[in-house]
Every structure is written in structure tokens, then in C-alpha cells.
Amino acid sequence: MKKFLSLACCSVMAFSLAGCSGSSGESSSSGNYVNLAKENDVISMDSRYATDGMSFEMIAATIEGLESVDADGNIIPALAESYDVSDDGLTYTFHLRDAVWSNDDPVTAQDFEYAWNATIKNPAAEYAYLFGSDGACIKNADEILGGDDSLDLAAKAVDEKTFEVELSKKCPYFLSLMSFPVFYPVNEAFAEEQGDQYALAAENMIANGPYKLVSWSKGNKLVLEKNDKYWDADNVKVDGINVNIVPEASTSALDFESGNTDFTKLNSTLVDKYKDNEAYTEVLEGYLWYLQYNYANEYLQNENLRKAIATVIDREDLVENVLKDGSVVCGGFVPEALATGPDGKDYRESAPEYFNIFAEDGLKAAQEYWDKAKKELGVDSITLSLLYEPSDPSKPAAEFIQSEIQKLDGITVEMVSQEKENRIEKQKARDFDMVLTRWGPDYADPTTYLNLMLTGNAYNYGDYSSKEFDTAMAEAANASTDEERWQKLQDAEAILMNDVPVVGVFQVGGASLINKKVTGIENHAVGVPYIYKNLKKES
């Protein structure tokens, strides 16, 4: 079956997966455990520094924030049992429920105040920008991010159970962000006691969420057990989760067939084999894979060359005949099913499509751009490198993109394969010409993508800078009406796509197998990719 996610602007939709075949596998621990196969290991269990989807999943399984999302994508209370909003929409006051950490310390408003200030004041915290005007719009955040060490965030513990947050301007997706891990609490006393070992191993972390991490063999396996001290433990229906790191989807698929795995994603080479299996399912995820150009490359400074590369890729051929997993074409920089505008339409439905010219017409248009570029550059041939990671769907997509670009006479593409962590480090070091990279939305609004390309943004690895784009984004942020804001965002994307520092290639489809005895694996296109609180497994 295929389910598509439709996301309202300030909510996060989810798909609760219930499979139809396969047998329950034996757990490495006694009891009712769900066995998951995951391609990548956790990079960081520290909510202040994590940046990848797998880390977000495991952090969210063990720690809760002020808000969460349910299986239907609605924002629901988590540690904050209620909140108040001031008449001007600039002050949120959260009232915390009675909850404890797994070491019996109470969860307090101070845990949030400490975590948020520790994050925004640490240069190593890449997601710190989300506290500022590119994210939650918290008062003082922009000044702190700009280097003012004398200030604290306007987010304070009024008392143990009351947390007050002041905004610099209204933020329509503020509550959605409160379910994102960078806004989770940290127990100050425990974190300071652990020092630089905090969250590096199971013994160096505590939990306040539905599960606690009891074992982590890096690159191999994580074991989560039900946290009996969780405030809502009565509604956690499994004893735990075994998370096996299995880089090869073919291996995890065989494990599924043998009953040792309850859930695994499939790569493109396995879709045809399993697409008629009752256990097979697809969802449209929020991740956008896109090409980013490095402006330090003398050739890629040429706009016509960037447009030639963007146009020559037959995205329809890629998703239909190479990936085959429910992925869809995207030629812009904001994916579909992310956010609904004031007109009631999905952003992508009302915004133009870019570069989606297929087959012969696309090649013809791309060749015209390339011919102009050759004259402007004074060259007949060039060689460019393409950085990518050797996993699905990146590897087959990168190989397809290489073959498409090399249809332009005179362009050679050299492939640079690096595991995800190394790929990211190369991007940070600007050690690439082109890179196939991805972004998962942190909240349900187009700015979660468009803000990436603002001058100086930490994820603007190609060092694109446009006063026109920055101005359009500022105008959107300060728009007087929702309608004006939406139009300004589409204007900003149009500027971006005319300049082409990045170009969307495809939006990820998640082809998976799931055991019929397991329900409650909730897939979210925004924020935390998978939430496991509501897991159930028939014995």
C-alpha cells in the first residue's frame, strides 16, 4: 500500500505502520521486544549536538520535550501538560507535569533553561541557529548567535514547574519546534558530573522518555528498555527495542524473512522482489535530496553551467526506473506535503516547478545552457567531482546523476564516495565541487529549507550569498499577513532557483517491510523521522 503524508503548516503528520506478514523474531533480551534494522548508527545521543535522523529517533525514544506529536500528526502535550500564550503571541508559558528522570531526579523547568542556553552558546552545536530568527524566534537568540556572551535566552524557569519563553516576533510554527530534539531538556547535575563523557555510552546518560538506553555497541546494536519511571509508562506496551545496525538492506531483508527482524527499509534493488508482499509498504518522507554547488570552484561560479547540470537530470526516470521506492520528483527546494498555505493548498502545488524537463527536451535545454557556459568560461571541457555517500538511495542516485551530466559533451564527473559522517565533514571543509546531500525538515514550514541558503547559514556549504534572496526572506519574516508571507517565500525560492546554488532532485520514498504482529511504528515527514512510544507487538 502507498500512503502519502499531507502536512498542515503547524502540525506534523505521521503514518502508523501496520504490516501484514513475517514472524516475530527472537529478542537478544527476554520479553516482548521489537527488532528494528537500521542502516546507519547513531552519531550523537546528546540532544544539544545531534544533527541526523537516526540520532533524533533514539534521542526521542529516551527523552521527551515540552511537546510531542501523535500518530495523526497533531501537536500534543508531553512534559508540558499545558501552556498559555500572551495576547500579543510573544510569550509562551509552559506548565510542566510531574515527571522524573530515570535516576529519580525531578524534571524541572531549569532542565530546559540549562539545555537551551548550553546549546546556543556552544559553537559546536550546529542546530543552535534554530533558537534564532531562522527558527523559533526566541528573544536574545540572534544577539547570542552573533557573539554577545553577556546575554541569556529569554527562556527562564519561573519556578520548578513553570517555563516561560519570550519571542522576538510571532512564530507560526513555534509549538511544532518544541517537539524537536534540540529543544529537549538536559539534567544539569548529571550532565556536569559526566563531563565530556556525557551521552557517549549507555552508562553516561539518563532518560525521561518511554525507553532508556541500556546498551550501545557502536556500529552494531542499541538496546532500549521500557523506562518504568516514565510519567506515561502505563501506555508503553513493549518491554523494549533491539536496534540492529545493518548497512546492507539485502541482509536485513533476509533477517526479516527469517523472523529475526520486525522492520526494515528496502533499497531500490529489492523493491521489485518485495513489492507484492503483504508486508511491503511505502510512505513519502520529508527528506529532500539535492545537489549543492561549491562556489569556490571556478567553473561552478558560472550560472549557465549550474543550470545545465540542474536541467539535464531526468528526475522522472530516476524515481520511476532507478529508485522505484515511492520517491517523487522535486525540481525546487521545498518538497511537497510539507506545509499548507493560507490558500489551503500545499506549498508545492501553488509554487512553480523548476528544471523538471524530461528526456530529450531536458537534454536539449541543458545543452543550450552548457554551450553558453563554454563560451563564457572559454573552455571546451571540464572535470568536476561529485561527493556522495555509498548507501541507498544516495549511491544509485549519484551514479544516475553522473551518467546524466556526462551526456553533456565535454563534462567529466569524477565520483567521490564517502560514508555519511565523512561526507558531512568534507562539506564543512568545502572539500567538494558538487555534493548530493539531503535535508529533513525540522518543522512544517518552507523556511526549514529556504533558511539553509541564507548568507552565513551553517549548512550553506557552497557559500552562496545573495542580497536579493536574503532581503526576500527578511520580508517574508516581517510580512503583515499570512498571504503576504507565503508569496514572499515563493518569491525567495524563485530567486534561489534562478541563481541555482542548489537544486532539488528527489523527495524520498520509504519502501519498507513490517511484521504483521507489530503496530505503532509512526513515520513522520517532519522533525523526528520515527517515533516508537506506541509500539505494540502481539506475542
Coordinates of C-alpha atoms in Angstrom, one line a residue:
M1 CA 0.0 0.0 0.0
K2 CA 1.1 3.5 -0.6
K3 CA 0.3 6.4 1.8
F4 CA 1.1 10.0 1.2
L5 CA 1.5 12.4 4.0
S6 CA -0.2 15.8 4.0
L7 CA 1.2 18.3 6.4
A8 CA -0.6 21.3 7.7
C9 CA 1.6 24.3 8.4
C10 CA 2.0 23.9 12.1
S11 CA 1.4 20.2 12.5
V12 CA 3.4 17.1 11.8
M13 CA 1.7 14.3 10.1
A14 CA 2.6 10.7 10.8
F15 CA 1.8 7.3 9.3
S16 CA 1.3 4.5 11.7
L17 CA 2.7 1.4 10.0
A18 CA 1.0 -1.9 10.4
G19 CA 2.4 -4.7 8.3
C20 CA 0.8 -7.9 7.2
S21 CA 3.3 -10.7 7.2
G22 CA 6.5 -12.0 8.7
S23 CA 7.0 -13.7 12.1
S24 CA 8.1 -12.4 15.4
G25 CA 11.9 -12.6 15.9
E26 CA 13.7 -13.7 19.0
S27 CA 15.0 -10.8 21.0
S28 CA 18.5 -10.6 22.4
S29 CA 16.8 -9.8 25.7
S30 CA 14.0 -11.8 27.2
G31 CA 10.5 -10.3 27.0
N32 CA 8.4 -8.6 24.4
Y33 CA 10.9 -6.7 22.2
V34 CA 10.5 -5.2 18.8
N35 CA 13.5 -5.7 16.5
L36 CA 14.4 -2.9 14.1
A37 CA 17.0 -2.9 11.3
K38 CA 18.6 0.4 10.7
E39 CA 21.2 1.3 8.0
N40 CA 23.1 3.9 10.0
D41 CA 24.3 4.1 13.6
V42 CA 23.5 7.0 15.9
I43 CA 26.1 9.8 15.6
S44 CA 25.2 11.5 18.9
M45 CA 22.8 10.9 21.8
D46 CA 23.3 14.4 23.0
S47 CA 20.2 16.4 22.1
R48 CA 22.3 19.6 22.1
Y49 CA 24.6 18.4 19.2
A50 CA 22.7 15.7 17.2
T51 CA 22.1 16.6 13.6
D52 CA 21.0 13.4 11.9
G53 CA 17.7 11.5 11.7
M54 CA 18.9 8.3 13.3
S55 CA 20.2 10.2 16.3
F56 CA 16.9 12.1 16.6
E57 CA 15.0 8.8 16.6
M58 CA 16.9 7.3 19.5
I59 CA 17.0 10.6 21.5
A60 CA 13.2 11.0 21.1
A61 CA 12.7 7.4 22.3
T62 CA 14.6 8.2 25.5
I63 CA 13.9 11.9 26.2
E64 CA 10.8 14.0 25.9
G65 CA 10.5 17.7 25.3
L66 CA 7.7 20.2 26.1
E67 CA 5.5 18.9 23.2
S68 CA 5.3 15.8 21.0
V69 CA 3.3 14.6 18.1
D70 CA 0.7 11.9 17.8
A71 CA 0.1 9.3 15.1
D72 CA -2.1 11.7 13.2
G73 CA 0.5 14.5 13.3
N74 CA -1.2 16.7 15.9
I75 CA 1.0 18.6 18.4
I76 CA 0.2 17.0 21.8
P77 CA 1.4 17.7 25.4
A78 CA 4.5 15.9 26.5
L79 CA 6.3 17.2 29.6
A80 CA 4.3 20.4 29.4
E81 CA 0.8 19.3 30.4
S82 CA -0.5 22.8 29.4
Y83 CA 0.7 26.2 28.2
D84 CA -0.6 29.8 27.9
V85 CA 0.1 32.3 25.2
S86 CA 0.0 36.1 25.7
D87 CA -2.4 38.2 23.8
D88 CA 0.4 39.5 21.6
G89 CA 1.6 36.0 20.8
L90 CA 5.1 36.7 22.0
T91 CA 5.2 34.9 25.4
Y92 CA 4.6 31.2 25.9
T93 CA 4.3 29.9 29.5
F94 CA 4.6 26.1 29.8
H95 CA 3.3 24.3 32.9
L96 CA 5.3 21.0 33.5
R97 CA 3.7 17.8 34.7
D98 CA 5.1 15.7 37.5
A99 CA 7.9 13.7 35.8
V100 CA 11.2 12.3 36.8
W101 CA 14.5 11.3 35.2
S102 CA 15.5 7.6 35.3
N103 CA 17.8 8.5 38.2
D104 CA 14.8 9.8 40.2
D105 CA 15.7 13.5 39.8
P106 CA 12.5 15.5 39.0
V107 CA 12.2 17.0 35.6
T108 CA 12.2 20.8 36.1
A109 CA 11.9 24.0 34.1
Q110 CA 15.6 24.6 34.9
D111 CA 16.4 21.5 32.8
F112 CA 15.1 23.4 29.8
E113 CA 16.7 26.7 30.7
Y114 CA 20.1 25.0 31.2
A115 CA 19.9 22.9 28.0
W116 CA 18.8 25.8 25.7
N117 CA 21.5 28.2 26.9
A118 CA 24.2 25.4 26.8
T119 CA 23.2 24.7 23.2
I120 CA 23.0 28.3 21.8
K121 CA 26.3 29.3 23.5
N122 CA 28.3 26.4 22.2
P123 CA 29.8 26.8 18.7
A124 CA 29.8 23.1 18.2
A125 CA 26.0 22.9 18.4
E126 CA 25.1 23.2 14.7
Y127 CA 21.3 23.4 15.4
A128 CA 21.8 26.4 17.7
Y129 CA 20.5 28.6 14.9
L130 CA 17.0 27.2 15.4
F131 CA 16.7 29.3 18.5
G132 CA 17.0 32.5 16.5
S133 CA 15.0 34.3 13.8
D134 CA 15.7 31.4 11.4
G135 CA 13.8 29.1 13.7
A136 CA 11.9 29.6 17.0
C137 CA 12.5 33.4 17.1
I138 CA 13.4 33.4 20.8
K139 CA 14.3 36.8 22.2
N140 CA 18.1 37.4 22.6
A141 CA 18.9 34.4 20.4
D142 CA 20.2 36.4 17.4
E143 CA 22.4 38.5 19.6
I144 CA 23.9 35.4 21.3
L145 CA 24.4 33.7 18.0
G146 CA 26.2 37.0 16.9
G147 CA 28.7 36.6 19.7
D148 CA 27.1 38.5 22.6
D149 CA 28.1 36.4 25.6
S150 CA 26.6 38.7 28.2
L151 CA 23.0 37.7 27.4
D152 CA 20.9 34.6 28.2
L153 CA 18.0 33.4 26.1
A154 CA 14.6 34.9 27.2
A155 CA 13.6 31.4 28.3
K156 CA 13.6 31.1 32.0
A157 CA 12.4 28.8 34.8
V158 CA 9.9 30.9 36.8
D159 CA 9.8 28.0 39.3
E160 CA 10.4 24.3 39.1
K161 CA 7.2 23.6 37.1
T162 CA 6.9 26.8 35.0
F163 CA 8.9 27.6 32.0
E164 CA 8.5 31.0 30.3
V165 CA 9.7 31.8 26.7
E166 CA 9.6 35.2 25.1
L167 CA 9.8 35.6 21.4
S168 CA 11.2 38.5 19.4
K169 CA 8.4 38.2 16.9
K170 CA 5.5 35.8 16.2
C171 CA 6.5 32.3 15.1
P172 CA 3.6 30.4 13.5
Y173 CA 5.4 27.0 13.8
F174 CA 6.8 27.6 17.4
L175 CA 4.9 24.7 19.0
S176 CA 5.9 22.4 16.2
L177 CA 9.6 23.1 17.0
M178 CA 9.1 22.3 20.7
S179 CA 8.8 18.6 19.7
F180 CA 12.3 18.8 18.1
P181 CA 15.3 17.3 20.0
V182 CA 17.4 20.5 20.1
F183 CA 14.7 21.9 22.4
Y184 CA 14.7 18.9 24.8
P185 CA 15.8 19.3 28.4
V186 CA 19.1 18.2 29.9
N187 CA 19.6 17.3 33.6
E188 CA 22.3 19.8 34.5
A189 CA 23.7 18.0 37.6
F190 CA 24.0 14.7 35.7
A191 CA 25.5 16.2 32.6
E192 CA 28.1 18.2 34.5
E193 CA 29.0 15.1 36.5
Q194 CA 29.6 13.1 33.3
G195 CA 31.6 15.9 31.8
D196 CA 32.9 15.2 28.3
Q197 CA 31.7 11.6 28.6
Y198 CA 28.0 12.7 28.7
A199 CA 25.8 10.7 26.3
L200 CA 28.7 8.8 24.8
A201 CA 27.6 5.4 26.2
A202 CA 24.6 4.0 27.9
E203 CA 26.0 4.5 31.4
N204 CA 26.6 8.2 30.7
M205 CA 23.0 9.1 30.0
I206 CA 19.6 9.1 31.7
A207 CA 16.1 9.2 30.3
N208 CA 12.8 10.8 31.0
G209 CA 11.0 9.3 28.0
P210 CA 9.3 6.0 27.2
Y211 CA 12.5 4.0 26.9
K212 CA 16.0 4.1 28.4
L213 CA 19.2 3.1 26.6
V214 CA 20.8 0.1 28.3
S215 CA 23.4 -1.0 25.7
W216 CA 25.1 0.7 22.7
S217 CA 27.7 -1.3 20.7
K218 CA 28.7 1.4 18.2
G219 CA 28.3 0.3 14.6
N220 CA 26.4 -2.8 15.7
K221 CA 23.5 -2.5 18.1
L222 CA 21.5 -0.4 20.5
V223 CA 19.2 -1.9 23.1
L224 CA 16.4 0.2 24.6
E225 CA 14.3 -1.0 27.6
K226 CA 11.0 0.4 28.8
N227 CA 11.5 3.2 31.3
D228 CA 9.3 2.3 34.2
K229 CA 9.8 5.8 35.7
Y230 CA 8.4 7.5 32.6
W231 CA 5.3 9.5 33.5
D232 CA 3.2 7.7 30.9
A233 CA 4.8 4.2 31.4
D234 CA 1.3 2.5 31.6
N235 CA 0.9 3.3 27.9
V236 CA 4.2 1.8 26.8
K237 CA 3.2 -1.7 25.7
V238 CA 6.5 -3.4 24.8
D239 CA 9.5 -4.3 27.0
G240 CA 12.0 -2.7 24.7
I241 CA 13.5 -2.3 21.3
N242 CA 16.5 -4.0 19.7
V243 CA 18.0 -1.7 17.1
N244 CA 20.4 -3.6 14.8
I245 CA 22.7 -1.6 12.6
V246 CA 22.6 -3.4 9.3
P247 CA 24.2 -1.4 6.4
E248 CA 23.1 -3.8 3.7
A249 CA 19.4 -3.8 3.1
S250 CA 19.7 -7.3 1.5
T251 CA 20.9 -8.6 4.8
S252 CA 18.1 -7.1 6.8
A253 CA 15.5 -8.3 4.3
L254 CA 16.8 -11.8 4.8
D255 CA 16.6 -11.3 8.5
F256 CA 13.0 -10.2 8.1
E257 CA 12.2 -13.3 6.1
S258 CA 13.7 -15.5 8.8
G259 CA 11.7 -13.7 11.5
N260 CA 14.7 -12.1 13.2
T261 CA 13.7 -8.5 12.2
D262 CA 10.3 -6.8 12.6
F263 CA 11.0 -3.8 10.5
T264 CA 13.5 -2.9 7.7
K265 CA 13.6 -0.4 5.0
L266 CA 14.4 -1.6 1.4
N267 CA 16.7 -0.2 -1.2
S268 CA 15.9 0.2 -4.8
T269 CA 17.3 -3.2 -5.8
L270 CA 14.9 -5.0 -3.5
V271 CA 11.7 -3.2 -4.3
D272 CA 10.7 -5.4 -7.3
K273 CA 11.3 -8.5 -5.2
Y274 CA 9.0 -7.5 -2.3
K275 CA 6.5 -5.0 -3.8
D276 CA 3.8 -7.7 -4.0
N277 CA 4.5 -8.9 -0.5
E278 CA 1.7 -8.1 2.0
A279 CA 4.4 -6.8 4.4
Y280 CA 5.5 -4.2 1.9
T281 CA 4.6 -0.5 2.4
E282 CA 5.6 2.9 1.1
V283 CA 5.4 6.3 2.6
L284 CA 6.5 9.7 1.2
E285 CA 9.1 11.0 3.6
G286 CA 10.1 14.6 4.1
Y287 CA 13.7 14.2 3.1
L288 CA 14.8 16.1 0.1
W289 CA 18.0 15.0 -1.8
Y290 CA 19.6 17.9 -3.6
L291 CA 22.7 18.9 -5.4
Q292 CA 24.8 21.7 -3.9
Y293 CA 27.4 23.5 -5.8
N294 CA 30.6 24.9 -4.3
Y295 CA 31.1 28.5 -5.4
A296 CA 34.8 28.2 -4.7
N297 CA 35.0 26.1 -7.9
E298 CA 35.9 28.5 -10.8
Y299 CA 33.6 26.6 -13.3
L300 CA 30.6 26.3 -10.9
Q301 CA 30.6 30.1 -10.4
N302 CA 29.0 30.1 -13.8
E303 CA 25.2 30.3 -13.7
N304 CA 24.7 28.6 -17.0
L305 CA 26.8 25.6 -16.1
R306 CA 24.8 25.2 -12.9
K307 CA 21.6 25.4 -14.8
A308 CA 22.9 22.9 -17.4
I309 CA 23.6 20.4 -14.7
A310 CA 20.3 21.0 -13.0
T311 CA 18.3 20.6 -16.2
V312 CA 19.9 17.6 -17.7
I313 CA 18.9 15.2 -14.9
D314 CA 15.8 13.3 -15.9
R315 CA 14.2 13.1 -12.4
E316 CA 11.2 11.1 -13.6
D317 CA 13.5 8.4 -15.0
L318 CA 15.4 8.4 -11.7
V319 CA 12.4 7.9 -9.4
E320 CA 10.4 5.6 -11.7
N321 CA 13.1 3.3 -13.1
V322 CA 16.1 3.5 -10.7
L323 CA 14.8 4.2 -7.2
K324 CA 11.4 2.7 -7.6
D325 CA 10.6 3.1 -3.8
G326 CA 7.9 5.8 -3.9
S327 CA 10.3 8.7 -4.2
V328 CA 9.0 11.6 -6.2
V329 CA 10.4 14.3 -8.5
C330 CA 11.4 17.7 -7.0
G331 CA 12.9 20.4 -9.0
G332 CA 12.5 23.2 -6.4
F333 CA 14.0 23.5 -3.0
V334 CA 10.8 22.9 -0.9
P335 CA 9.3 19.4 -1.1
E336 CA 5.7 18.5 -1.4
A337 CA 3.4 17.5 1.5
L338 CA 5.4 19.8 3.9
A339 CA 3.2 22.8 4.6
T340 CA -0.2 24.2 3.6
G341 CA -0.6 27.8 2.8
P342 CA -3.3 30.3 3.7
D343 CA -5.0 29.4 0.4
G344 CA -5.4 25.8 1.6
K345 CA -3.0 24.4 -1.0
D346 CA 0.2 22.6 -0.5
Y347 CA 3.2 24.9 -1.0
R348 CA 4.5 22.9 -3.9
E349 CA 1.1 22.9 -5.6
S350 CA 0.9 26.7 -5.7
A351 CA 4.6 27.3 -6.4
P352 CA 6.3 26.9 -9.8
E353 CA 8.2 23.7 -10.7
Y354 CA 11.8 24.2 -11.8
F355 CA 14.1 22.1 -14.0
N356 CA 11.6 19.3 -14.5
I357 CA 12.2 18.9 -18.2
F358 CA 12.4 15.2 -19.1
A359 CA 14.4 13.1 -21.6
E360 CA 15.1 14.7 -25.0
D361 CA 13.7 18.2 -24.1
G362 CA 15.7 18.3 -20.9
L363 CA 18.9 17.3 -22.7
K364 CA 18.3 19.9 -25.4
A365 CA 17.7 22.7 -22.9
A366 CA 20.7 21.6 -20.8
Q367 CA 23.0 21.6 -23.9
E368 CA 22.0 25.2 -24.7
Y369 CA 23.0 26.2 -21.1
W370 CA 26.2 24.3 -21.5
D371 CA 27.0 25.9 -24.8
K372 CA 26.6 29.3 -23.3
A373 CA 28.7 28.3 -20.3
K374 CA 31.6 27.1 -22.5
K375 CA 31.7 30.4 -24.3
E376 CA 31.6 32.4 -21.0
L377 CA 34.3 30.2 -19.4
G378 CA 36.5 29.9 -22.5
V379 CA 36.7 26.1 -22.3
D380 CA 35.6 23.1 -24.3
S381 CA 35.8 20.5 -21.5
I382 CA 35.9 20.4 -17.7
T383 CA 36.1 17.8 -14.9
L384 CA 34.0 18.1 -11.8
S385 CA 33.8 15.9 -8.7
L386 CA 30.6 14.6 -7.2
L387 CA 30.7 13.8 -3.5
Y388 CA 28.1 11.3 -2.3
E389 CA 27.6 8.6 0.3
P390 CA 27.7 4.8 -0.7
S391 CA 24.3 3.9 0.7
D392 CA 20.7 3.9 -0.6
P393 CA 19.3 6.0 -2.1
S394 CA 22.4 8.2 -2.5
K395 CA 24.6 5.7 -4.3
P396 CA 22.2 4.7 -7.2
A397 CA 21.0 8.3 -7.5
A398 CA 24.6 9.7 -7.6
E399 CA 25.5 7.1 -10.3
F400 CA 22.5 8.1 -12.3
I401 CA 23.3 11.8 -12.0
Q402 CA 26.8 11.2 -13.1
S403 CA 25.6 9.4 -16.3
E404 CA 23.1 12.2 -17.0
I405 CA 25.6 15.1 -16.6
Q406 CA 28.1 13.3 -18.8
K407 CA 25.6 13.4 -21.6
L408 CA 26.8 17.0 -22.0
D409 CA 29.7 16.7 -24.3
G410 CA 32.9 17.8 -22.6
I411 CA 31.9 17.3 -18.9
T412 CA 33.5 14.6 -16.9
V413 CA 32.2 13.7 -13.4
E414 CA 34.6 12.0 -11.0
M415 CA 32.9 10.2 -8.2
V416 CA 33.9 10.7 -4.6
S417 CA 32.3 8.2 -2.3
Q418 CA 32.4 8.9 1.5
E419 CA 30.5 7.5 4.4
K420 CA 27.9 9.9 5.7
E421 CA 30.0 11.3 8.6
N422 CA 33.0 11.9 6.3
R423 CA 30.7 13.3 3.6
I424 CA 29.4 15.9 6.0
E425 CA 33.0 16.7 7.2
K426 CA 34.0 17.3 3.6
Q427 CA 31.1 19.6 3.1
K428 CA 32.0 21.5 6.2
A429 CA 35.6 21.8 4.9
R430 CA 34.3 22.9 1.5
D431 CA 36.2 19.9 0.0
F432 CA 33.9 19.2 -2.9
D433 CA 32.8 20.5 -6.3
M434 CA 29.3 19.1 -6.2
V435 CA 27.6 17.1 -3.5
L436 CA 24.5 15.0 -3.4
T437 CA 23.2 15.8 0.1
R438 CA 19.9 15.8 1.9
W439 CA 17.8 17.7 4.4
G440 CA 15.0 16.6 6.6
P441 CA 12.5 19.3 7.7
D442 CA 12.8 20.3 11.4
Y443 CA 9.3 21.9 11.4
A444 CA 6.3 22.1 9.0
D445 CA 7.1 25.3 7.1
P446 CA 9.0 26.2 3.9
T447 CA 11.6 28.2 5.9
T448 CA 13.1 24.9 7.2
Y449 CA 14.6 24.6 3.7
L450 CA 14.8 28.1 2.5
N451 CA 16.7 29.4 5.6
L452 CA 19.5 27.0 4.7
M453 CA 20.6 29.2 1.9
L454 CA 20.8 32.5 3.8
T455 CA 24.2 34.1 3.8
G456 CA 26.3 32.6 6.5
N457 CA 23.9 29.7 7.4
A458 CA 25.9 26.8 8.9
Y459 CA 24.5 24.5 6.2
N460 CA 25.2 26.8 3.3
Y461 CA 28.3 24.7 2.5
G462 CA 28.6 26.1 -1.0
D463 CA 28.9 29.7 0.4
Y464 CA 26.1 31.1 -1.7
S465 CA 25.3 34.7 -0.9
S466 CA 22.6 36.8 -2.4
K467 CA 21.3 40.1 -1.0
E468 CA 18.2 39.8 -3.1
F469 CA 17.4 36.3 -1.6
D470 CA 18.3 37.5 2.0
T471 CA 16.0 40.5 1.5
A472 CA 13.1 38.4 0.3
M473 CA 13.4 36.1 3.3
A474 CA 13.6 39.0 5.6
E475 CA 10.4 40.5 4.0
A476 CA 8.7 37.1 4.5
A477 CA 9.7 37.1 8.1
N478 CA 8.2 40.5 8.7
A479 CA 5.1 40.2 6.5
S480 CA 2.0 41.7 7.9
T481 CA -0.3 38.9 6.7
D482 CA -0.1 35.2 6.1
E483 CA -0.9 35.7 2.4
E484 CA 1.9 38.2 2.0
R485 CA 4.4 35.9 3.9
W486 CA 3.5 32.9 1.6
Q487 CA 4.0 34.9 -1.5
K488 CA 7.4 36.3 -0.3
L489 CA 8.6 32.8 0.5
Q490 CA 7.7 31.7 -3.1
D491 CA 9.4 34.8 -4.4
A492 CA 12.5 33.9 -2.4
E493 CA 12.5 30.3 -3.8
A494 CA 12.2 31.8 -7.3
I495 CA 15.4 33.9 -6.7
L496 CA 17.2 30.8 -5.4
M497 CA 16.2 28.7 -8.4
N498 CA 17.3 31.4 -10.8
D499 CA 20.7 31.6 -9.1
V500 CA 20.9 27.8 -8.7
P501 CA 23.3 27.3 -5.8
V502 CA 21.3 24.2 -5.0
V503 CA 18.6 22.2 -6.9
G504 CA 16.2 19.6 -5.6
V505 CA 16.5 16.2 -7.3
F506 CA 14.0 13.9 -5.5
Q507 CA 11.9 13.5 -2.3
V508 CA 12.5 10.2 -0.6
G509 CA 10.0 7.4 -0.6
G510 CA 10.3 4.9 2.2
A511 CA 9.8 1.3 1.0
S512 CA 9.7 -1.0 4.0
L513 CA 8.8 -4.4 5.3
I514 CA 7.0 -4.7 8.7
N515 CA 5.9 -7.7 10.7
K516 CA 2.1 -8.1 10.9
K517 CA 2.4 -8.5 14.7
V518 CA 3.9 -5.1 15.1
T519 CA 1.9 -1.8 15.1
G520 CA 2.7 1.7 16.2
I521 CA 5.8 2.5 14.2
E522 CA 5.0 6.1 13.4
N523 CA 6.7 7.7 10.4
H524 CA 6.9 11.5 10.5
A525 CA 7.9 13.6 7.5
V526 CA 8.9 16.5 9.7
G527 CA 11.1 16.5 12.8
V528 CA 11.9 13.1 14.3
P529 CA 11.6 10.6 11.5
Y530 CA 10.2 7.7 13.5
I531 CA 8.6 7.7 17.0
Y532 CA 8.3 4.4 18.9
K533 CA 6.3 5.2 22.0
N534 CA 3.2 3.5 20.8
L535 CA 4.8 0.2 19.7
K536 CA 2.8 -2.9 20.2
K537 CA 3.8 -6.5 19.4
E538 CA 1.5 -9.5 19.6
S539 CA 3.1 -12.4 21.3

